[in-house]
Structures are given as C-alpha cells and as structure tokens.
Short mmCIF file of C-alpha atoms in Angstrom, two decimals:
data_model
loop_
_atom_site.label_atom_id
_atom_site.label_comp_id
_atom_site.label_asym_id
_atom_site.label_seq_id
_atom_site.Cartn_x
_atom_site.Cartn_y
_atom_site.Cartn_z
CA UNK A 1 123.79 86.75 101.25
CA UNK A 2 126.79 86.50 99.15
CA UNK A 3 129.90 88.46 98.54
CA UNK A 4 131.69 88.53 94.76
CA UNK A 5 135.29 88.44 94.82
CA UNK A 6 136.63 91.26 92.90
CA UNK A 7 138.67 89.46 89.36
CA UNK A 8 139.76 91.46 86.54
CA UNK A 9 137.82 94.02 84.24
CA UNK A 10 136.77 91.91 81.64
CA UNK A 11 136.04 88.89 83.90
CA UNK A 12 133.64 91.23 85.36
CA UNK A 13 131.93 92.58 82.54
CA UNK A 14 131.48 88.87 80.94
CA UNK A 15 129.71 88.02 84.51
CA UNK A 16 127.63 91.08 84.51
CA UNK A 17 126.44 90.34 81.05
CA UNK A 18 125.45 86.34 81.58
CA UNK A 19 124.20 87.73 85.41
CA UNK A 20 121.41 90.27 82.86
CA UNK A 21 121.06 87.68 80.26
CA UNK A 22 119.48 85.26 82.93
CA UNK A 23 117.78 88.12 84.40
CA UNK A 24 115.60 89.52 81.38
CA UNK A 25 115.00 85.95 80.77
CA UNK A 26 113.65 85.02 84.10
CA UNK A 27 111.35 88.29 83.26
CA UNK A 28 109.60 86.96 80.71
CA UNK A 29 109.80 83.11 81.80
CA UNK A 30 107.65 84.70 84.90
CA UNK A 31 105.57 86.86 82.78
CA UNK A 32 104.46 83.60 81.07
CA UNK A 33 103.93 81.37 84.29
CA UNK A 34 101.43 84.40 85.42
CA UNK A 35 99.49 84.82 82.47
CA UNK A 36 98.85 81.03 82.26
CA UNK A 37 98.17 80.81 85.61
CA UNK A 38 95.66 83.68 85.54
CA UNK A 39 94.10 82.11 81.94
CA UNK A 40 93.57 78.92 83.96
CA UNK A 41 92.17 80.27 87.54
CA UNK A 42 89.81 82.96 85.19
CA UNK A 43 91.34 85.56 87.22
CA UNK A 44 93.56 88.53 86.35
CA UNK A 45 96.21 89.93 88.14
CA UNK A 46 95.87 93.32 86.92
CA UNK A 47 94.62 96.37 88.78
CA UNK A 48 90.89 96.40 87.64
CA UNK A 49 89.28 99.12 86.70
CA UNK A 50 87.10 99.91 90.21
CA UNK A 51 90.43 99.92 92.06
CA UNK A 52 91.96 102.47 89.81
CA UNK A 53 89.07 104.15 90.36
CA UNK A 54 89.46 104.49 94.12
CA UNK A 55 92.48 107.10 94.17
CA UNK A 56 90.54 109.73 94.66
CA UNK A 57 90.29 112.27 97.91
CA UNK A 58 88.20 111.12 100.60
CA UNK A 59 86.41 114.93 100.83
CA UNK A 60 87.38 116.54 97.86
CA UNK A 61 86.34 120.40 99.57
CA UNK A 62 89.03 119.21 102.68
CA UNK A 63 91.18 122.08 103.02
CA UNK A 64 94.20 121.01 104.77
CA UNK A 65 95.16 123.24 107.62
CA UNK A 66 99.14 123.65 106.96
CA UNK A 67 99.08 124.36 103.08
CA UNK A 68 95.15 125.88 102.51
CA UNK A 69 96.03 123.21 99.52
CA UNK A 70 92.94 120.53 98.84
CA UNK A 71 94.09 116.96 98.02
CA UNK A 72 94.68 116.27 94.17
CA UNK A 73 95.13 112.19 93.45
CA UNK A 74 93.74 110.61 90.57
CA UNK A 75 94.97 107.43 88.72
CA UNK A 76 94.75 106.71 85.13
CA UNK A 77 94.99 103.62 82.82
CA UNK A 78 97.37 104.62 80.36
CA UNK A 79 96.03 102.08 77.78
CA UNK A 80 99.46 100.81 77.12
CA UNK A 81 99.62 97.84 79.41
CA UNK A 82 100.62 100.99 82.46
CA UNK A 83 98.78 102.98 85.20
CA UNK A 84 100.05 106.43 86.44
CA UNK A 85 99.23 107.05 89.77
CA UNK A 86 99.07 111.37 90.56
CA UNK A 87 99.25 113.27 93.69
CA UNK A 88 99.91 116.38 95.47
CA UNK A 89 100.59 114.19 98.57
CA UNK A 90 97.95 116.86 100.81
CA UNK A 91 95.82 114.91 102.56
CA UNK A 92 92.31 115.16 102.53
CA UNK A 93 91.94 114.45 106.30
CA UNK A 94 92.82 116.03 109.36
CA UNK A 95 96.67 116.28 110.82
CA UNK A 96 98.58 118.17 113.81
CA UNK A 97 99.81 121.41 112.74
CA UNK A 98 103.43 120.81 111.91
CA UNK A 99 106.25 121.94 112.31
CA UNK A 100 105.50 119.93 116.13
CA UNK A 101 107.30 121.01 119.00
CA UNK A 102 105.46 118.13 121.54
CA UNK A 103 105.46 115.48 118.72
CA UNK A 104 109.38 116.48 118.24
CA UNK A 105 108.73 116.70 113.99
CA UNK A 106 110.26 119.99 112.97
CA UNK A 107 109.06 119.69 109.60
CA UNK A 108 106.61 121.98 107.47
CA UNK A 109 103.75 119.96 105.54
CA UNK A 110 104.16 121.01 102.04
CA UNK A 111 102.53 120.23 98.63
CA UNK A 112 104.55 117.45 97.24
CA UNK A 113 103.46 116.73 93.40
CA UNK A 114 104.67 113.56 92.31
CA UNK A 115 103.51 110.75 89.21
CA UNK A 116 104.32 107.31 89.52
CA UNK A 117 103.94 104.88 86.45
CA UNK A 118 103.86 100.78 87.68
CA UNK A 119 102.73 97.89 85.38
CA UNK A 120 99.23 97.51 85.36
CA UNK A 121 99.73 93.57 85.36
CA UNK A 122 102.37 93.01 87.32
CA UNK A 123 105.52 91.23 86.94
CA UNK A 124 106.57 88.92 89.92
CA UNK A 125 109.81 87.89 91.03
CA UNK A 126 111.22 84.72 90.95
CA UNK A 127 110.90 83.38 94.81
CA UNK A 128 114.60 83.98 96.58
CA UNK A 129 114.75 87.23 93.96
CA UNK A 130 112.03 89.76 95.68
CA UNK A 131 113.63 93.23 95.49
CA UNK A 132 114.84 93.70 99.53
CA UNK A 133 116.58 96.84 99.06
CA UNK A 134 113.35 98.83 99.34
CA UNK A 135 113.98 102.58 98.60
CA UNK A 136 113.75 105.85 100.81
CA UNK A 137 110.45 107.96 100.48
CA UNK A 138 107.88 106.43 99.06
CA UNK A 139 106.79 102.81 98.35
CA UNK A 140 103.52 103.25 97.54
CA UNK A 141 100.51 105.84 97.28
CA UNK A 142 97.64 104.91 99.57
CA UNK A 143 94.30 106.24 97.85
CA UNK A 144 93.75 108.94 99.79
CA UNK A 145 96.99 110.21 97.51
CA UNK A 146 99.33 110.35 101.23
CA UNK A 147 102.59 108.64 100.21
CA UNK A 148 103.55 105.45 102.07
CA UNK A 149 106.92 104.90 103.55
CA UNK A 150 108.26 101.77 105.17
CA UNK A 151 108.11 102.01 109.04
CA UNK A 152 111.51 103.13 109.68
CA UNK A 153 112.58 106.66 110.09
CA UNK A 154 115.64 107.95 108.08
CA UNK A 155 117.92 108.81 111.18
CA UNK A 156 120.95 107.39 112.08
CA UNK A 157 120.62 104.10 113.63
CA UNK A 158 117.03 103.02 111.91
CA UNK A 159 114.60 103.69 114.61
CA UNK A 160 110.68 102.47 114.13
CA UNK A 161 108.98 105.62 113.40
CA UNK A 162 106.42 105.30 116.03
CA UNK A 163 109.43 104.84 118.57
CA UNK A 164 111.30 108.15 117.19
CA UNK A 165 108.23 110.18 117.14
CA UNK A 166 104.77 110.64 117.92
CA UNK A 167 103.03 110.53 114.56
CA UNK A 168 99.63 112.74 114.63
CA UNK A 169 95.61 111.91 114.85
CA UNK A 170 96.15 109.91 111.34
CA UNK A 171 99.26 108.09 112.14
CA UNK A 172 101.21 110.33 109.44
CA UNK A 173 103.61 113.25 109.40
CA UNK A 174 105.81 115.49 107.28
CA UNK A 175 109.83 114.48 106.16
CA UNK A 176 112.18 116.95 105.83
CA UNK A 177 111.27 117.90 101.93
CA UNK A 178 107.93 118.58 103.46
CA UNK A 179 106.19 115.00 101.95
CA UNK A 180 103.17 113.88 104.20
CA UNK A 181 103.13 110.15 104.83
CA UNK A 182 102.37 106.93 106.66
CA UNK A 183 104.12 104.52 108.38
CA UNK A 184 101.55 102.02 109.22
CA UNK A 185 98.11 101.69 108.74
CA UNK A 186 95.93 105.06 108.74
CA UNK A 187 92.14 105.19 110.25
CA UNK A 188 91.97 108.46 107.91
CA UNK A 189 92.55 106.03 104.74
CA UNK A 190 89.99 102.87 105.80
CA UNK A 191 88.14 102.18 109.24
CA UNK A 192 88.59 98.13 108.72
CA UNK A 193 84.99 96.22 109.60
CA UNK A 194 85.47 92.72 112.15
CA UNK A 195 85.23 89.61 109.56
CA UNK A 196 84.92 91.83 106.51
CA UNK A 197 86.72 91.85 103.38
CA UNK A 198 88.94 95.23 103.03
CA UNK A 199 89.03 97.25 100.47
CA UNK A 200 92.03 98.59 98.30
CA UNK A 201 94.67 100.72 100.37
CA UNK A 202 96.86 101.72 97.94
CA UNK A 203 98.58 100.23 95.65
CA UNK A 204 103.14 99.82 95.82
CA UNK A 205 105.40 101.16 93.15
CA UNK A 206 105.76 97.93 91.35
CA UNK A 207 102.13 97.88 90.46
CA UNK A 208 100.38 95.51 93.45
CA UNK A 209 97.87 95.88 95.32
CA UNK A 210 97.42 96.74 99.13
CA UNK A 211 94.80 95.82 101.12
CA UNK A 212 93.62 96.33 104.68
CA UNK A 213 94.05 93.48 107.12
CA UNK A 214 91.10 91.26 106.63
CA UNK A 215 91.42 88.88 104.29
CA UNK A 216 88.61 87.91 101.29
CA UNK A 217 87.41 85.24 103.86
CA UNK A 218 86.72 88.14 106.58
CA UNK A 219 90.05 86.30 108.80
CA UNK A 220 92.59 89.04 110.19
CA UNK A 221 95.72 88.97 109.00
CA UNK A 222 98.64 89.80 110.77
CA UNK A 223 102.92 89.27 109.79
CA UNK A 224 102.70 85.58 110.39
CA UNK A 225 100.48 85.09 108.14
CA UNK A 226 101.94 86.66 104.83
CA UNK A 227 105.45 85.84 103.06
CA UNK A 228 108.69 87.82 104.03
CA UNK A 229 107.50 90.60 101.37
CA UNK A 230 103.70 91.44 103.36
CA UNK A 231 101.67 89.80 100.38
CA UNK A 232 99.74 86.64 100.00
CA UNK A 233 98.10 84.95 97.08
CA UNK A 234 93.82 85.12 97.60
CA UNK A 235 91.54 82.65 97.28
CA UNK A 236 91.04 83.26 93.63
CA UNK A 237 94.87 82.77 92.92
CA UNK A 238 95.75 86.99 92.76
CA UNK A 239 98.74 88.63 94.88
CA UNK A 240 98.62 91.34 97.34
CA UNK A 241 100.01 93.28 99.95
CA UNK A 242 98.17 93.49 103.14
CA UNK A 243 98.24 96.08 106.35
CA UNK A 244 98.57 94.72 108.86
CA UNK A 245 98.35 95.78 112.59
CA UNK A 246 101.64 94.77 113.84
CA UNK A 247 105.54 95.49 112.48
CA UNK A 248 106.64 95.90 109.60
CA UNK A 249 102.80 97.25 108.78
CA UNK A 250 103.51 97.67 105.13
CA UNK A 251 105.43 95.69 102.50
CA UNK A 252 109.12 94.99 103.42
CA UNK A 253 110.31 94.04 100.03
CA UNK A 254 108.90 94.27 96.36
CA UNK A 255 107.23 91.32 95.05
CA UNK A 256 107.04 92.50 91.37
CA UNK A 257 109.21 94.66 88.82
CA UNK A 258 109.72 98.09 88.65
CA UNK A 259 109.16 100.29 85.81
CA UNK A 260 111.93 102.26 84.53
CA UNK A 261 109.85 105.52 84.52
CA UNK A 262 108.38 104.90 87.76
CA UNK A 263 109.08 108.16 88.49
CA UNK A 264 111.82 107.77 90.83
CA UNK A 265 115.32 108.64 89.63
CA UNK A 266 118.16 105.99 90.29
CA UNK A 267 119.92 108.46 92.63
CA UNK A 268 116.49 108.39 94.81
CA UNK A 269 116.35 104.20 94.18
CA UNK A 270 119.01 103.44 97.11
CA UNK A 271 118.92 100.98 99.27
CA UNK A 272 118.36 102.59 103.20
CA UNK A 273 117.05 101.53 106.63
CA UNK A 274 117.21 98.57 107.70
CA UNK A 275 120.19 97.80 106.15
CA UNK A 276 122.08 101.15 105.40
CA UNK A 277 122.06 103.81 107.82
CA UNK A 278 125.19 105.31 106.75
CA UNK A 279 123.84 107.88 104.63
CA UNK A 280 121.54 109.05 107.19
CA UNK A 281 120.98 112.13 108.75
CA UNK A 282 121.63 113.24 112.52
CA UNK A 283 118.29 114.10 113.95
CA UNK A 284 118.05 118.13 113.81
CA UNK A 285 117.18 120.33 116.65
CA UNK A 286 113.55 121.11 117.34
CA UNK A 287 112.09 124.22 115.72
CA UNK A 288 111.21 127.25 118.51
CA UNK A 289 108.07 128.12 116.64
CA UNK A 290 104.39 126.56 115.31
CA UNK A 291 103.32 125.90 111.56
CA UNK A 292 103.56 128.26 109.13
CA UNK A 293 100.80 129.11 106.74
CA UNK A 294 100.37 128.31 103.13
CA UNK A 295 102.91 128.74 100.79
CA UNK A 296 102.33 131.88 97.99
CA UNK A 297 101.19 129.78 95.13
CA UNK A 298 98.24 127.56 94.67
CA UNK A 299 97.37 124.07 93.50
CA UNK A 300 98.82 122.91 90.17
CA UNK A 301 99.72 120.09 87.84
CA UNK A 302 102.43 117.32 88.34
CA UNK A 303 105.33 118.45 86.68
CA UNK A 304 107.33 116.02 84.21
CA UNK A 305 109.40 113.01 86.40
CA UNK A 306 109.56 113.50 90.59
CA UNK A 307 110.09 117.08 92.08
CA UNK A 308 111.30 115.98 95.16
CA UNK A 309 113.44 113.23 96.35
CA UNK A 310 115.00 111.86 99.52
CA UNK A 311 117.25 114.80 101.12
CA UNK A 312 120.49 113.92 99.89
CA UNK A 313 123.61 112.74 101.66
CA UNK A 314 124.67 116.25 102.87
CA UNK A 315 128.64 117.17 102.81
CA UNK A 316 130.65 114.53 104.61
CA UNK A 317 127.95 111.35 104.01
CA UNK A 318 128.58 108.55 101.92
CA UNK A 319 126.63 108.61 98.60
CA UNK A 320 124.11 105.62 98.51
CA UNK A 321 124.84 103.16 96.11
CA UNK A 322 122.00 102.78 93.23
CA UNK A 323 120.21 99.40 93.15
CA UNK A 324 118.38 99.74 89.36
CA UNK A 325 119.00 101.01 86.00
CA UNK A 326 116.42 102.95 84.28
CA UNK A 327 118.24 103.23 81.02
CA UNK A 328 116.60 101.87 77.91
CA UNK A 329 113.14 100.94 76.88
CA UNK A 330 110.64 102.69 79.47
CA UNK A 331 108.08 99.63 78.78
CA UNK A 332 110.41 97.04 80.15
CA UNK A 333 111.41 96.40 84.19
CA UNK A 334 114.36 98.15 85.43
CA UNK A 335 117.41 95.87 86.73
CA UNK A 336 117.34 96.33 89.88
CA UNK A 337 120.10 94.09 92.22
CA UNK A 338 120.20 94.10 95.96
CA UNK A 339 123.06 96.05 97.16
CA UNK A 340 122.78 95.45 100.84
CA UNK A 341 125.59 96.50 102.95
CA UNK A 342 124.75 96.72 106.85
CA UNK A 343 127.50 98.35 108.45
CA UNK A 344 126.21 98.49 111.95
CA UNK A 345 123.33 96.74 113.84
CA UNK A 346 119.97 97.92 112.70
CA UNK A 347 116.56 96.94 114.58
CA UNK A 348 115.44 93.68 112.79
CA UNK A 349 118.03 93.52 110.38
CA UNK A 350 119.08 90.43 111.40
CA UNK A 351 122.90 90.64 111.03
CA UNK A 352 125.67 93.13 112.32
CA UNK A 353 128.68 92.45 110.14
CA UNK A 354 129.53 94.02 106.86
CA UNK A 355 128.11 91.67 104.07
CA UNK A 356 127.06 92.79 100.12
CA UNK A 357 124.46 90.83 98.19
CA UNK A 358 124.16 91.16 94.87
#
C-alpha cells in the first residue's frame, strides 16, 4: 500500500501515461506467458465448451414463488475470442418469501435482467497486481443464473452477511434493487460429493472459472489452501476459483482482466466493503407486511448494457471513486487501479488508518 504525493499537472499526466504504458504492456507480456504455458502443458485455459454449456436452470418449469417469473440463464460463445453470460437473476430453486420480517431482509425479489461479457481465455494478472478493489453487486453468475456477491453486506460498517442476516433455505436473498444472490456456497446450485471432483459453479466477471470445494484429486479445499484471490492452479496447469466452506467463501480479488463491456458501468465498478464503507447505506427499518406478488409484466429479453446497478450513494454520501476505464476498444481489458481508501476499521481488512493504493 502506497500513497502518491500530489506534484504538479503535467508531472501527473507524464506519470499516468508511463504508469498505462507499463500496464498494457504487462497485458500482453502475460497474455504470451499463458498461451505458451498452455501450448506446452496441452491444456487450455479457456472456458470449454461443456462448461458454457452448464448455465442453464436447474428445473426449467420452476416457478419462483415471489415473481411467478421462471429462471432465464443461458451463456453463449460469442466466436470472437468472448462469452456473454445472460440472466434474469430468478432462481430456479426454492427461497423464503421476501420481503422477511423474521430473517430482518425487507427487500422484494424481483426479476433482475442483466448480460455480462468476460474473456473467454482469460487474462491473468501479474502476481502483486490482482484487482483487490472488488466491486458492489455482482462478481460472478453461478449457473443456476443467481448472481454472486462477495460475503459482505453493503451496510455501514461491513458486516459478514450471514452475521447481518439470516439468509433463506438456499443461503441467498434479495438487495435493495430487488437482485437475488449468494454469499457463500448454495446447496440449491451443487450438493458437493466426499473425495469427488466438483463441477463448475459459476464462472467471475473476469472470465474464470469457479468450482466447488473438492479439488480434481477429490481433497477438500478450504482458504488455506488457495492464494489471497480464492483460486489455485490444477493439476493440469489451469486456474480457478474454488468455494469453499469457510470465509471469504468466494473470490476476494480478481485474478484476470476485465472486459470493458462487461456489462457493468464504471459508476457501478467502485471499490466497497471491506475497504470502503463510506458510501454505504444505514440499515432501513423492517417492512410491516409479507411478499408481494408478481410484478404486471412477464418474462423478457436482456436489454442492451446492465438495468440495474448498486443503489447509489443517496443525498449526503460520498460518491465512490471509479477503479476502471471502459473507454476505447471493447476487445481489450479495462484499466482498472486499486483505489483503496479504508477510512474506518472494517472486519478483516487488516488496517484502520486512512491509506490509498494505486
């Protein structure tokens, strides 16, 4: 972690522009390293075609209880060296009815139609430069087409979500723009099998992989075992992310690049919990009444870029500061550059003073 003292304009510009210079050529110095790795081991790092294959619902004729909506996730290989992953974000397994008065979620479980677009080889990181600044909402899409968040709630002070709440039967539940999702590892997605190899969970927004907790040679993986990002290399020399059963459950940084049409906008790619609370919201009061019942309209298609993003800063909050640029050529990762400022102890974040990495 590393603060840069403040000089004059043009100092600043002339850093910026050696600071992308080295970056977009560490891209491609990486993108080499990985192909002739993969040319040598026989193995590609791409997401193959069976794993693509496996976004699909679990019960397609699952009608979910809060919308009367049936889940809609499908993935495609766009041909063009990019896979687009679609949703609705309904699952198609069972939840609580929501809004929850006992599980204190005052939420409504709404469709949520969103396309993400991630390399389908994917571009790693230099080690020391993973992507820590994860973003708010989504990380990933597990195949069931439920969006995966990291496993802290958006409230003030960065709670675990399993301390803040009681999340229902499939360890999920609604945010406040109505997006069903997971914090940790779902039953309702995979039932994992003692010694046994499991299979694809989802996949993260930079394009790898995540698998359940056992490992290709049947062993149990848990936190210890996997670098600071959730991942490990498998026997056969290819990277994933793995569930695990204990904290932080699901990838804590990104290992590869991010597309610039991911499908996030930069004002939804901010840096949050654990190391920004401040633009946060206060938890809300509980609501006085059950679920509600599905909305007028029915199913339909994803609509061009996100719909819905984080709930924004609300009057009086400090605007987030963005951590990538999406400008330019769509085909090519977006600079992204920690920006993490901590400005008040967080569970697990490891420091309590003011500091800005970048």
């Amino acid at each position: 972690v590393s603060t840069q003292s403040t000089g004059s304009s043009g100092i600043n510009a002339e850093y910026g522009k050696q600071w992308y210079q080295r970056r977009v050529r560490g891209v491609f110095v990486n993108m080499l390293l990985l192909w002739c790795v993969a040319l040598l081991l026989g193995q590609t790092l791409s997401l193959t075609d069976e794993e693509i294959a496996a976004f699909i619902p679990s019960d397609p004729d699952f009608v979910e209880r809060n919308t009367g909506l049936r889940s809609q996730v499908w993935a495609t290989d766009n041909g063009d060296g990019s896979v687009t992953v679609n949703t609705n974000g309904i699952p198609s397994h069972d939840t609580w009815q929501f809004p929850n008065n006992e599980s204190g979620n005052p939420h409504s479980l709404e469709e949520n139609w969103s396309s993400y677009k991630m390399f389908k080889d994917p571009i790693m990181r230099s080690e020391g430069d993973e992507l820590m600044c994860i973003p708010n909402g989504a990380i990933g899409i597990a195949t069931s087409g439920v969006y995966i968040y990291s496993w802290w709630a958006a409230e003030k002070g960065c709670p675990y979500a399993r301390d803040f709440e009681e999340l229902d039967i499939c360890e999920g539940h609604p945010a406040s723009n109505g997006e069903y999702h997971y914090h940790h590892y779902s039953p309702c997605v995979q039932m994992p099998t003692c010694g046994v190899e499991s299979p694809l969970y989802g996949v993260a927004l930079d394009g790898i992989p995540i698998y359940g907790p056992f490992a290709d040679n049947g062993q149990q993986l848990t936190r210890i075992d996997l670098d600071k990002c959730g991942g490990r290399y498998d026997s056969n020399g290819r990277y994933k992310y793995h569930v695990t059963i204990d904290p932080p459950f699901f990838p804590s940084c990104f290992k590869g690049e991010i597309r610039k049409d991911v499908g996030k906008s930069e004002e939804t790619f901010t840096c949050g919990c654990p190391y920004d609370d401040s633009g946060m919201p206060e938890r809300g009061p509980k609501p006085e009444d059950g679920g509600r019942g599905p909305p007028d309209d029915g199913g339909r298609g994803p609509p061009d870029g996100d719909r819905r993003g984080p709930p924004d800063g609300g009057e009086g909050r400090p605007k987030p500061e963005i951590i990538c640029d999406f400008s330019g050529d769509v085909n090519l990762p977006a600079v992204c550059v920690d920006k993490i400022s901590v400005t008040r102890p967080c569970p697990g974040s490891g420091s309590s003073s003011r500091s800005t990495r970048t």
